[in-house]
Amino acid sequence: MYLANSYVSEPPIDPFTIPGITNPHMNGILWRESWERLDKFGQGQHDWAFLDACMNASDSHGKDGAFQVLAGNFAPAWFFALPGAKSITSDNGLLTTVPFDPVFQATWQEVQRSMANRYKGRARLRYVVMSGVGHGSESFFANSPGERAQAEQVAHELGYPDAITAWEAGVQWLIDMYERVWGIKPIVLCTGAPFDPDAGGTEALQAMIDYGDSHYRGRFGARADDLLFYNPNIGQPSADIIIQISPHCIATGYQFGNHQNVNDPNPPDRLNQALIRGTGFGAHFIEVFADDADNPISGQVLDYANARMLSSPTPTP
């Protein structure tokens, strides 16, 4: 899967002219957008022009598509001004949505329902990456002491005994909501301990993986974003979770995390080693950044990885 330039690129890319749309080594494209740009005109005023163009480009060039529309730090300013809306300030200085906030849940459900009504009938849409679980692409939520203190305060304000209990309740709600509105389209939860691993973060993430896998087996997938030529290893969540989910759901895989390494004297080598590692853990997709995917010397190793994934057993519920 080709990683089109991200949701913060301004001006937005033209989906019809990016190299990935004609790259013969890419089977599909992850199209990325931010909530603040989707709803830049106000609540409920969705601007579909970019996402329409993305799916039209996929269809016209015979490429699969996937969506990742980010909430968290990428929520519009008007959301944080809604009466009762909760937030914490991330260490990057930006406000972030809270997954167990009822105001966020109601507002984000409307966004997802509108998206699903518009796009879930597109045959080439293969999976939808969940958002709102953390403050960015992954599930990282309150990993520093300052963030954790804020999360605890919001949890108590909303009647939860602690932030981990609240976060798990919020993520369960999000999983159920995404499954409800997207129906037959698989959804993907990204890894990343939501709290310090030494304070229960890893267990909280695993609990949500287990919840999605047990309740929506075959439609609930997972993605880890730390695939490198030396990482992950057995015993790490980003290896064990993919191994756990891949037999059940085709929407399970990795995002290559080491693009355009200037210290690599032979760029395809590290990419190839990473792809071998990822497919060895059972990945059914691997998202590759444009600078690697567009490099002609990467073509052969990308084709080898495609062949391995296409020949892997089809997941069974």
C-alpha positions as a Python dict, from the first residue, in 0.01 Angstrom:
ca = {
    (1, 'M'): (0, 0, 0),
    (2, 'Y'): (134, 339, -104),
    (3, 'L'): (137, 611, 162),
    (4, 'A'): (13, 923, -10),
    (5, 'N'): (138, 1248, 144),
    (6, 'S'): (-25, 1310, 477),
    (7, 'Y'): (-329, 1489, 605),
    (8, 'V'): (-121, 1798, 692),
    (9, 'S'): (12, 1859, 341),
    (10, 'E'): (-89, 2200, 212),
    (11, 'P'): (-204, 2243, -50),
    (12, 'P'): (-357, 1896, -63),
    (13, 'I'): (-210, 1653, -313),
    (14, 'D'): (-384, 1585, -642),
    (15, 'P'): (-470, 1213, -613),
    (16, 'F'): (-470, 1173, -991),
    (17, 'T'): (-110, 1290, -1038),
    (18, 'I'): (84, 1130, -751),
    (19, 'P'): (334, 866, -868),
    (20, 'G'): (171, 597, -654),
    (21, 'I'): (-142, 593, -867),
    (22, 'T'): (54, 449, -1161),
    (23, 'N'): (326, 266, -966),
    (24, 'P'): (311, -96, -1087),
    (25, 'H'): (460, -225, -760),
    (26, 'M'): (176, -84, -549),
    (27, 'N'): (-157, -264, -517),
    (28, 'G'): (-330, 17, -333),
    (29, 'I'): (-304, 354, -160),
    (30, 'L'): (-374, 468, 196),
    (31, 'W'): (-554, 800, 159),
    (32, 'R'): (-501, 1025, 462),
    (33, 'E'): (-701, 1329, 570),
    (34, 'S'): (-751, 1529, 890),
    (35, 'W'): (-1083, 1599, 1057),
    (36, 'E'): (-996, 1969, 1077),
    (37, 'R'): (-964, 1983, 699),
    (38, 'L'): (-1265, 1760, 628),
    (39, 'D'): (-1489, 1982, 843),
    (40, 'K'): (-1310, 2313, 799),
    (41, 'F'): (-1639, 2491, 725),
    (42, 'G'): (-1805, 2387, 1053),
    (43, 'Q'): (-1988, 2106, 1224),
    (44, 'G'): (-2169, 1880, 980),
    (45, 'Q'): (-2039, 2074, 679),
    (46, 'H'): (-1826, 1799, 532),
    (47, 'D'): (-1603, 1883, 237),
    (48, 'W'): (-1586, 1559, 40),
    (49, 'A'): (-1392, 1693, -259),
    (50, 'F'): (-1055, 1548, -156),
    (51, 'L'): (-1178, 1204, -48),
    (52, 'D'): (-1401, 1179, -356),
    (53, 'A'): (-1098, 1249, -574),
    (54, 'C'): (-897, 987, -383),
    (55, 'M'): (-1144, 708, -440),
    (56, 'N'): (-1208, 814, -799),
    (57, 'A'): (-833, 802, -864),
    (58, 'S'): (-811, 455, -708),
    (59, 'D'): (-1101, 328, -916),
    (60, 'S'): (-982, 476, -1244),
    (61, 'H'): (-632, 328, -1205),
    (62, 'G'): (-732, -11, -1069),
    (63, 'K'): (-583, 47, -724),
    (64, 'D'): (-730, -54, -389),
    (65, 'G'): (-790, 224, -140),
    (66, 'A'): (-798, 265, 237),
    (67, 'F'): (-892, 562, 456),
    (68, 'Q'): (-733, 719, 761),
    (69, 'V'): (-903, 1039, 878),
    (70, 'L'): (-749, 1165, 1201),
    (71, 'A'): (-923, 1312, 1505),
    (72, 'G'): (-710, 1360, 1820),
    (73, 'N'): (-469, 1650, 1767),
    (74, 'F'): (-621, 1695, 1421),
    (75, 'A'): (-975, 1781, 1535),
    (76, 'P'): (-1115, 2118, 1419),
    (77, 'A'): (-1106, 2413, 1656),
    (78, 'W'): (-1484, 2436, 1658),
    (79, 'F'): (-1506, 2091, 1822),
    (80, 'F'): (-1316, 2199, 2133),
    (81, 'A'): (-1555, 2495, 2168),
    (82, 'L'): (-1864, 2271, 2186),
    (83, 'P'): (-2045, 2279, 2521),
    (84, 'G'): (-1913, 2003, 2745),
    (85, 'A'): (-1640, 1884, 2508),
    (86, 'K'): (-1343, 1735, 2689),
    (87, 'S'): (-978, 1754, 2591),
    (88, 'I'): (-627, 1718, 2720),
    (89, 'T'): (-322, 1909, 2604),
    (90, 'S'): (-63, 1679, 2449),
    (91, 'D'): (306, 1728, 2512),
    (92, 'N'): (327, 1884, 2166),
    (93, 'G'): (111, 2168, 2294),
    (94, 'L'): (-198, 2072, 2093),
    (95, 'L'): (-540, 1987, 2227),
    (96, 'T'): (-650, 1630, 2167),
    (97, 'T'): (-989, 1463, 2172),
    (98, 'V'): (-1073, 1214, 2447),
    (99, 'P'): (-1213, 873, 2340),
    (100, 'F'): (-1438, 841, 2645),
    (101, 'D'): (-1589, 1189, 2608),
    (102, 'P'): (-1961, 1159, 2516),
    (103, 'V'): (-1950, 1485, 2319),
    (104, 'F'): (-1664, 1355, 2108),
    (105, 'Q'): (-1835, 1020, 2063),
    (106, 'A'): (-2158, 1173, 1934),
    (107, 'T'): (-1980, 1418, 1705),
    (108, 'W'): (-1733, 1165, 1565),
    (109, 'Q'): (-2008, 910, 1508),
    (110, 'E'): (-2186, 1158, 1283),
    (111, 'V'): (-1866, 1210, 1083),
    (112, 'Q'): (-1808, 837, 1045),
    (113, 'R'): (-2169, 766, 957),
    (114, 'S'): (-2159, 1031, 686),
    (115, 'M'): (-1830, 890, 552),
    (116, 'A'): (-1961, 535, 554),
    (117, 'N'): (-2284, 631, 379),
    (118, 'R'): (-2078, 795, 106),
    (119, 'Y'): (-1795, 543, 60),
    (120, 'K'): (-1871, 197, 202),
    (121, 'G'): (-2028, 95, -128),
    (122, 'R'): (-1697, 146, -311),
    (123, 'A'): (-1571, -200, -400),
    (124, 'R'): (-1205, -100, -393),
    (125, 'L'): (-1220, 42, -40),
    (126, 'R'): (-1041, -233, 152),
    (127, 'Y'): (-1015, -105, 510),
    (128, 'V'): (-1071, 197, 734),
    (129, 'V'): (-819, 293, 1002),
    (130, 'M'): (-980, 393, 1333),
    (131, 'S'): (-909, 733, 1485),
    (132, 'G'): (-990, 906, 1810),
    (133, 'V'): (-823, 631, 2014),
    (134, 'G'): (-511, 841, 2070),
    (135, 'H'): (-383, 1181, 1970),
    (136, 'G'): (-235, 1077, 1633),
    (137, 'S'): (-222, 776, 1405),
    (138, 'E'): (-149, 527, 1681),
    (139, 'S'): (-311, 448, 2015),
    (140, 'F'): (-74, 666, 2220),
    (141, 'F'): (-297, 878, 2446),
    (142, 'A'): (-152, 988, 2779),
    (143, 'N'): (202, 856, 2800),
    (144, 'S'): (375, 1132, 2995),
    (145, 'P'): (305, 1223, 3361),
    (146, 'G'): (149, 1552, 3255),
    (147, 'E'): (-81, 1392, 3000),
    (148, 'R'): (-171, 1112, 3242),
    (149, 'A'): (-268, 1361, 3516),
    (150, 'Q'): (-504, 1539, 3277),
    (151, 'A'): (-654, 1209, 3161),
    (152, 'E'): (-715, 1104, 3521),
    (153, 'Q'): (-892, 1433, 3592),
    (154, 'V'): (-1119, 1400, 3287),
    (155, 'A'): (-1192, 1037, 3376),
    (156, 'H'): (-1299, 1136, 3726),
    (157, 'E'): (-1513, 1420, 3590),
    (158, 'L'): (-1697, 1168, 3373),
    (159, 'G'): (-1750, 921, 3655),
    (160, 'Y'): (-1473, 668, 3588),
    (161, 'P'): (-1245, 542, 3866),
    (162, 'D'): (-928, 594, 3663),
    (163, 'A'): (-799, 682, 3317),
    (164, 'I'): (-726, 326, 3204),
    (165, 'T'): (-1081, 212, 3281),
    (166, 'A'): (-1214, 518, 3100),
    (167, 'W'): (-988, 473, 2798),
    (168, 'E'): (-1087, 108, 2758),
    (169, 'A'): (-1456, 199, 2780),
    (170, 'G'): (-1407, 470, 2519),
    (171, 'V'): (-1216, 247, 2278),
    (172, 'Q'): (-1474, -31, 2312),
    (173, 'W'): (-1736, 227, 2219),
    (174, 'L'): (-1531, 338, 1919),
    (175, 'I'): (-1477, -19, 1799),
    (176, 'D'): (-1849, -91, 1825),
    (177, 'M'): (-1934, 236, 1649),
    (178, 'Y'): (-1692, 184, 1361),
    (179, 'E'): (-1819, -170, 1314),
    (180, 'R'): (-2179, -53, 1326),
    (181, 'V'): (-2147, 226, 1071),
    (182, 'W'): (-1894, 69, 832),
    (183, 'G'): (-2051, -278, 827),
    (184, 'I'): (-1875, -505, 580),
    (185, 'K'): (-1561, -292, 555),
    (186, 'P'): (-1284, -407, 791),
    (187, 'I'): (-1166, -159, 1050),
    (188, 'V'): (-807, -132, 1176),
    (189, 'L'): (-685, -41, 1525),
    (190, 'C'): (-325, 84, 1536),
    (191, 'T'): (-89, -28, 1809),
    (192, 'G'): (93, 194, 2058),
    (193, 'A'): (51, 171, 2436),
    (194, 'P'): (-201, 441, 2538),
    (195, 'F'): (-25, 489, 2871),
    (196, 'D'): (324, 418, 3005),
    (197, 'P'): (384, 45, 2950),
    (198, 'D'): (504, 21, 3310),
    (199, 'A'): (170, 156, 3430),
    (200, 'G'): (-66, -76, 3246),
    (201, 'G'): (-56, 70, 2897),
    (202, 'T'): (45, -249, 2719),
    (203, 'E'): (-225, -450, 2895),
    (204, 'A'): (-487, -188, 2808),
    (205, 'L'): (-395, -205, 2439),
    (206, 'Q'): (-402, -585, 2441),
    (207, 'A'): (-744, -581, 2606),
    (208, 'M'): (-882, -374, 2319),
    (209, 'I'): (-721, -600, 2059),
    (210, 'D'): (-879, -900, 2231),
    (211, 'Y'): (-1215, -722, 2246),
    (212, 'G'): (-1221, -641, 1876),
    (213, 'D'): (-1094, -982, 1771),
    (214, 'S'): (-1345, -1172, 1982),
    (215, 'H'): (-1650, -957, 1902),
    (216, 'Y'): (-1584, -885, 1532),
    (217, 'R'): (-1356, -1164, 1416),
    (218, 'G'): (-1283, -1137, 1046),
    (219, 'R'): (-1371, -765, 1030),
    (220, 'F'): (-1139, -631, 1299),
    (221, 'G'): (-778, -577, 1192),
    (222, 'A'): (-463, -426, 1338),
    (223, 'R'): (-166, -221, 1220),
    (224, 'A'): (174, -161, 1379),
    (225, 'D'): (380, 138, 1264),
    (226, 'D'): (726, 36, 1382),
    (227, 'L'): (832, -208, 1110),
    (228, 'L'): (1208, -181, 1056),
    (229, 'F'): (1473, -417, 926),
    (230, 'Y'): (1549, -516, 1288),
    (231, 'N'): (1210, -459, 1455),
    (232, 'P'): (971, -583, 1591),
    (233, 'N'): (1060, -913, 1752),
    (234, 'I'): (854, -1193, 1901),
    (235, 'G'): (741, -1086, 2245),
    (236, 'Q'): (676, -724, 2144),
    (237, 'P'): (312, -615, 2101),
    (238, 'S'): (370, -503, 1741),
    (239, 'A'): (478, -856, 1650),
    (240, 'D'): (249, -1058, 1874),
    (241, 'I'): (-66, -862, 1787),
    (242, 'I'): (-14, -902, 1412),
    (243, 'I'): (51, -1273, 1459),
    (244, 'Q'): (-268, -1294, 1667),
    (245, 'I'): (-500, -1110, 1427),
    (246, 'S'): (-362, -1200, 1082),
    (247, 'P'): (-521, -1550, 1068),
    (248, 'H'): (-863, -1389, 1112),
    (249, 'C'): (-860, -1062, 915),
    (250, 'I'): (-710, -957, 583),
    (251, 'A'): (-683, -595, 710),
    (252, 'T'): (-383, -668, 931),
    (253, 'G'): (-33, -543, 867),
    (254, 'Y'): (233, -280, 909),
    (255, 'Q'): (346, 66, 818),
    (256, 'F'): (715, 73, 728),
    (257, 'G'): (877, 307, 977),
    (258, 'N'): (1221, 383, 833),
    (259, 'H'): (1169, 556, 505),
    (260, 'Q'): (1453, 712, 307),
    (261, 'N'): (1734, 617, 543),
    (262, 'V'): (2028, 828, 426),
    (263, 'N'): (2270, 602, 616),
    (264, 'D'): (2173, 297, 412),
    (265, 'P'): (2435, 251, 136),
    (266, 'N'): (2201, 18, -51),
    (267, 'P'): (1842, 131, 17),
    (268, 'P'): (1658, -182, -100),
    (269, 'D'): (1841, -400, 152),
    (270, 'R'): (1686, -256, 467),
    (271, 'L'): (1347, -222, 301),
    (272, 'N'): (1367, -584, 187),
    (273, 'Q'): (1465, -704, 534),
    (274, 'A'): (1175, -512, 685),
    (275, 'L'): (929, -650, 432),
    (276, 'I'): (1052, -1004, 496),
    (277, 'R'): (1009, -948, 869),
    (278, 'G'): (658, -809, 828),
    (279, 'T'): (533, -1079, 594),
    (280, 'G'): (693, -1338, 819),
    (281, 'F'): (464, -1224, 1100),
    (282, 'G'): (163, -1271, 872),
    (283, 'A'): (105, -917, 743),
    (284, 'H'): (-157, -895, 468),
    (285, 'F'): (-65, -536, 384),
    (286, 'I'): (240, -316, 436),
    (287, 'E'): (214, 59, 390),
    (288, 'V'): (527, 207, 231),
    (289, 'F'): (622, 575, 221),
    (290, 'A'): (638, 747, -114),
    (291, 'D'): (1015, 800, -115),
    (292, 'D'): (1077, 426, -93),
    (293, 'A'): (789, 323, -316),
    (294, 'D'): (881, 570, -590),
    (295, 'N'): (1249, 474, -596),
    (296, 'P'): (1304, 249, -901),
    (297, 'I'): (1557, 37, -714),
    (298, 'S'): (1285, -67, -468),
    (299, 'G'): (1064, -228, -733),
    (300, 'Q'): (1196, -581, -714),
    (301, 'V'): (1178, -615, -335),
    (302, 'L'): (826, -469, -338),
    (303, 'D'): (723, -727, -597),
    (304, 'Y'): (872, -1006, -386),
    (305, 'A'): (674, -887, -83),
    (306, 'N'): (354, -865, -289),
    (307, 'A'): (404, -1221, -406),
    (308, 'R'): (451, -1346, -50),
    (309, 'M'): (137, -1171, 73),
    (310, 'L'): (-75, -1279, -223),
    (311, 'S'): (28, -1641, -173),
    (312, 'S'): (-41, -1642, 202),
    (313, 'P'): (-349, -1830, 324),
    (314, 'T'): (-676, -1643, 321),
    (315, 'P'): (-781, -1555, 677),
    (316, 'T'): (-1075, -1743, 820),
    (317, 'P'): (-1307, -1604, 1090),
}
